[in-house]
PDB file of C-alpha atoms in Angstrom:
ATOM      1  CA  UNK A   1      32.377 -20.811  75.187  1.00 45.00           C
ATOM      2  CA  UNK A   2      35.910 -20.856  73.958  1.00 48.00           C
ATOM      3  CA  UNK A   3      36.692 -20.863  70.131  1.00 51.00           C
ATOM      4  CA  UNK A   4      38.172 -24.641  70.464  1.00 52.00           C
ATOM      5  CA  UNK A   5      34.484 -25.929  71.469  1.00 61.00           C
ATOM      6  CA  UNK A   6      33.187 -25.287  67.706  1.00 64.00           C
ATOM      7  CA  UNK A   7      35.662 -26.628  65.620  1.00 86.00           C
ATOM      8  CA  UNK A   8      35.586 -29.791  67.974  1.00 88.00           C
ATOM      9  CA  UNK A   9      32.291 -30.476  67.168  1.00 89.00           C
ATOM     10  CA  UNK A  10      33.075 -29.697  63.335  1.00 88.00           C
ATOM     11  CA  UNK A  11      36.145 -32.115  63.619  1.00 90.00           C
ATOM     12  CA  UNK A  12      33.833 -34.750  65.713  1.00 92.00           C
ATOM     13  CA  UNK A  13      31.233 -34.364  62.626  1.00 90.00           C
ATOM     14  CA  UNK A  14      33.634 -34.810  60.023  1.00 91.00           C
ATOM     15  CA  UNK A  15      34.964 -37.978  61.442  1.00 92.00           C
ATOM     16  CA  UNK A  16      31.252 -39.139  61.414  1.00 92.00           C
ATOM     17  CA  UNK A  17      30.907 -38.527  58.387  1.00 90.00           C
ATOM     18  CA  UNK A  18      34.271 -40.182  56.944  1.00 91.00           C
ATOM     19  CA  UNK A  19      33.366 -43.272  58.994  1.00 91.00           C
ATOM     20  CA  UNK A  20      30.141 -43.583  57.688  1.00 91.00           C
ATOM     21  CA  UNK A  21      31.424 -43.198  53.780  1.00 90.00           C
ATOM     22  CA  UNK A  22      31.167 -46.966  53.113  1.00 89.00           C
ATOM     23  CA  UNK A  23      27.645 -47.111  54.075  1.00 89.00           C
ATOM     24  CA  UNK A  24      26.395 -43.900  52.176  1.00 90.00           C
ATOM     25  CA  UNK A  25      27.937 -44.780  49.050  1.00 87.00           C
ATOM     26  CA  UNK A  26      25.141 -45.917  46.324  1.00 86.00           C
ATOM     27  CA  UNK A  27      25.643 -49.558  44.952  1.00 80.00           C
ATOM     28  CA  UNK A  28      28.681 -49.634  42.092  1.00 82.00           C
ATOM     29  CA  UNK A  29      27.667 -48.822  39.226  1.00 81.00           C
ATOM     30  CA  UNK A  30      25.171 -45.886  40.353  1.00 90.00           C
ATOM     31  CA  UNK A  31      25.262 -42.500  41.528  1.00 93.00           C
ATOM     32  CA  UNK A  32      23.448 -39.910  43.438  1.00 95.00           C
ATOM     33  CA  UNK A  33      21.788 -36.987  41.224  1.00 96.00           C
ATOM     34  CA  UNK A  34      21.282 -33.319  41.930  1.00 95.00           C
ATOM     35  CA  UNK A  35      19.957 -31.061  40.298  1.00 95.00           C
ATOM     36  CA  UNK A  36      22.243 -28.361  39.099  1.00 94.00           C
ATOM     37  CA  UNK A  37      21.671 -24.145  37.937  1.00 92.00           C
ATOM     38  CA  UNK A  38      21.838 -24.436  34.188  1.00 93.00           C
ATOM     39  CA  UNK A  39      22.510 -21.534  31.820  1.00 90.00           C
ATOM     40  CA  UNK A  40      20.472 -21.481  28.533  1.00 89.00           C
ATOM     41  CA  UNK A  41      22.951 -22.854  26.908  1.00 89.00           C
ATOM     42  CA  UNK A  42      22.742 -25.798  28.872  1.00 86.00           C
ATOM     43  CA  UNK A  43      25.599 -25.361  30.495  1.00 86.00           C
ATOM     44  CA  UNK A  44      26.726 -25.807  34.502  1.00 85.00           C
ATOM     45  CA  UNK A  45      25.969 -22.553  36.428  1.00 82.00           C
ATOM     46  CA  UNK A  46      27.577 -24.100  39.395  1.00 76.00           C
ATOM     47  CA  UNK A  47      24.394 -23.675  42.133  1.00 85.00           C
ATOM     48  CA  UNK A  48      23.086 -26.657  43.483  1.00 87.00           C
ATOM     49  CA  UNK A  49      19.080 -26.762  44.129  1.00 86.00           C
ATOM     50  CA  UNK A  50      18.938 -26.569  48.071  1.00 84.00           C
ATOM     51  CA  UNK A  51      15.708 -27.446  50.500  1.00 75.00           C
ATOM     52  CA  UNK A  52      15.079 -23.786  51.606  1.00 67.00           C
ATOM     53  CA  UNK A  53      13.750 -24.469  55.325  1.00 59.00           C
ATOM     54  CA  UNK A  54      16.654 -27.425  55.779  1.00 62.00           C
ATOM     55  CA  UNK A  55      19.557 -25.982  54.343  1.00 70.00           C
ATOM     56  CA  UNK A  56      20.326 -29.027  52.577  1.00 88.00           C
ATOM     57  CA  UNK A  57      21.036 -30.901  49.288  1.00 92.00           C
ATOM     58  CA  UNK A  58      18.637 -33.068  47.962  1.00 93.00           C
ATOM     59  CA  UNK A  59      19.921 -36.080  46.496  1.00 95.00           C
ATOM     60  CA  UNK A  60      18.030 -38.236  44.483  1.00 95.00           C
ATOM     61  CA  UNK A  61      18.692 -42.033  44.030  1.00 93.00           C
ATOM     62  CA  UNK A  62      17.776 -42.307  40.213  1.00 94.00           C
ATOM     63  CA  UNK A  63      17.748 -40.040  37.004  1.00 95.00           C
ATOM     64  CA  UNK A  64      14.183 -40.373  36.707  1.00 96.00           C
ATOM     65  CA  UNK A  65      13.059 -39.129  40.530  1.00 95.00           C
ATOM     66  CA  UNK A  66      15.214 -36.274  40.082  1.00 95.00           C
ATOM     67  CA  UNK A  67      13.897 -35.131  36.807  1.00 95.00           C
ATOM     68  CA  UNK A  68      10.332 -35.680  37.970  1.00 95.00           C
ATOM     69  CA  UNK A  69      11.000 -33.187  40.553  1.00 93.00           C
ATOM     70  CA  UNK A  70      12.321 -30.499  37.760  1.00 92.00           C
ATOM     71  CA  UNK A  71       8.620 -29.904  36.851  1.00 91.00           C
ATOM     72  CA  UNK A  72       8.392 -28.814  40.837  1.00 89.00           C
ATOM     73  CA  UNK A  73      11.278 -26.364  41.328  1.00 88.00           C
ATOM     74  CA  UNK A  74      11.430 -23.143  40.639  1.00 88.00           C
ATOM     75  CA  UNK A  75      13.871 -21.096  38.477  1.00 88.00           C
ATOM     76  CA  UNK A  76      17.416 -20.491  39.876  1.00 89.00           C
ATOM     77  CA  UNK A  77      16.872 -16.700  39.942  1.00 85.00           C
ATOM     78  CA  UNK A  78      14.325 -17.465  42.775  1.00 84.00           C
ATOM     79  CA  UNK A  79      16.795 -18.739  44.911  1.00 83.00           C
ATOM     80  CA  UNK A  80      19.183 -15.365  44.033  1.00 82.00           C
ATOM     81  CA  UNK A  81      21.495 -17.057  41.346  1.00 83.00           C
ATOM     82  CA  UNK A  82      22.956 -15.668  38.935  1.00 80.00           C
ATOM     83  CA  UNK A  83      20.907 -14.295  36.389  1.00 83.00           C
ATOM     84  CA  UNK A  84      22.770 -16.293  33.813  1.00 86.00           C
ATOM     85  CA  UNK A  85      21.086 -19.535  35.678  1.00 88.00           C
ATOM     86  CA  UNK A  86      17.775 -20.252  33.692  1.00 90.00           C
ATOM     87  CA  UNK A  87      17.089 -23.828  34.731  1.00 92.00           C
ATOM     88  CA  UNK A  88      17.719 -26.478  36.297  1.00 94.00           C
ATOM     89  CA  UNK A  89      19.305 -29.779  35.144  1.00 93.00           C
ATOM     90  CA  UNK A  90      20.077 -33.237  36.578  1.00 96.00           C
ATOM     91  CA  UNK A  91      23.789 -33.709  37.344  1.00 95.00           C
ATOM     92  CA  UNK A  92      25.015 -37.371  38.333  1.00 95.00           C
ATOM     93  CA  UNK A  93      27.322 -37.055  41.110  1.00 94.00           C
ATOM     94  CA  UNK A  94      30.943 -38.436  40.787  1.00 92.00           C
ATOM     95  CA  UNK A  95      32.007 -40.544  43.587  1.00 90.00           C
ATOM     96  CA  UNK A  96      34.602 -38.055  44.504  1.00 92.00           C
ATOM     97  CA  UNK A  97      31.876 -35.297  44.033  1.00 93.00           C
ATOM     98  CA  UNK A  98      29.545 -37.398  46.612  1.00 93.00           C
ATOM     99  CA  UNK A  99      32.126 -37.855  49.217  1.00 93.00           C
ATOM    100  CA  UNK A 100      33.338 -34.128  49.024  1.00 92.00           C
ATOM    101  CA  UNK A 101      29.679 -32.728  49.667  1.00 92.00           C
ATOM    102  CA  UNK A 102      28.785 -35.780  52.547  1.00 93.00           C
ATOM    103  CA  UNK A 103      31.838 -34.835  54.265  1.00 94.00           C
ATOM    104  CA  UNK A 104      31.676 -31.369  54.219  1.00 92.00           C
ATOM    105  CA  UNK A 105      30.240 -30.256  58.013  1.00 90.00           C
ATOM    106  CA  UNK A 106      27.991 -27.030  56.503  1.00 87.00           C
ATOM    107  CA  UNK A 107      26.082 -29.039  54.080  1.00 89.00           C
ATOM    108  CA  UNK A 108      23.416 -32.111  54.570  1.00 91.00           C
ATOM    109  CA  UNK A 109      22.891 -33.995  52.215  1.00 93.00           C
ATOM    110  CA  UNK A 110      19.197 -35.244  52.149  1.00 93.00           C
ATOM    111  CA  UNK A 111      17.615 -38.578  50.233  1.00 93.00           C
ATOM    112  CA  UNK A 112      15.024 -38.004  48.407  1.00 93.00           C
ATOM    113  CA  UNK A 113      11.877 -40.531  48.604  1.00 92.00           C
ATOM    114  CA  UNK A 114       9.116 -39.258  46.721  1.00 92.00           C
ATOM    115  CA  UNK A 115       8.180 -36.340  44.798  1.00 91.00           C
ATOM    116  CA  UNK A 116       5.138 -34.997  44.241  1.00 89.00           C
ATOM    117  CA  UNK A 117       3.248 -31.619  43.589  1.00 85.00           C
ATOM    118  CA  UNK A 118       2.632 -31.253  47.384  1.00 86.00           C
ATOM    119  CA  UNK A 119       6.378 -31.414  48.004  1.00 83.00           C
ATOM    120  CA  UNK A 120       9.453 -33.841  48.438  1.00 85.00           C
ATOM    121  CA  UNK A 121       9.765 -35.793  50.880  1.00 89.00           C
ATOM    122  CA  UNK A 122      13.608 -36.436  51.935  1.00 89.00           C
ATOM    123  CA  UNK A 123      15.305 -37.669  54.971  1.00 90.00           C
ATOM    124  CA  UNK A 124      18.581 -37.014  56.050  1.00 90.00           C
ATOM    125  CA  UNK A 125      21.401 -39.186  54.907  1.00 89.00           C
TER     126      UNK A 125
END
């Protein structure tokens, strides 16, 4: 396999992914949450709550389903962050923010559709 091969199917992804932008996007007016490494303080930590066995992002389509599923997740330290990351919190995702994750060809984003104490369940978006 020659080292072209790879970044051809990166490139082929990102072009997926920029043509299907339009469609992604939520409604105006609303935004995708995550939810986000906090420090005690409340303040960003700059980690972003991944689905261990997917490698992905949860996104969540309202406020409310993502801080339902705070109650579910545990600490940041758990994952390896920073020990300065005690929480969690629910960040709303800019447009630009959105668009930079979707399009980036090492992440997938996945929607969340229900939360519960048995586990989420997401698809990919």
């Amino acid at each position: 396999m020659s080292e072209e091969e790879p970044n051809e199917e990166v490139t082929k992804l990102i072009a997926d992914r920029l043509m299907r932008v339009p469609d992604v996007l939520p409604p105006e007016g609303h935004a995708y949450h995550v939810l986000e490494a906090q420090t005690a303080a409340g303040e960003r930590a700059g980690g972003l709550w991944m689905i261990e066995s997917e490698g992905g992002v949860p996104v969540f389509q309202s406020r409310e389903l993502a801080t339902e599923a705070l109650q579910f997740v545990p600490p940041p330290h758990v994952f390896g962050y920073d020990e300065a990351a005690v929480g969690w919190g629910v960040h709303a995702l800019s447009a630009d923010e959105f668009r930079t994750l979707f399009i980036n060809p090492s992440v997938t984003l996945y929607v969340v559709l229900k939360v519960s104490d048995s586990g989420i369940e997401a698809q990919p978006l």
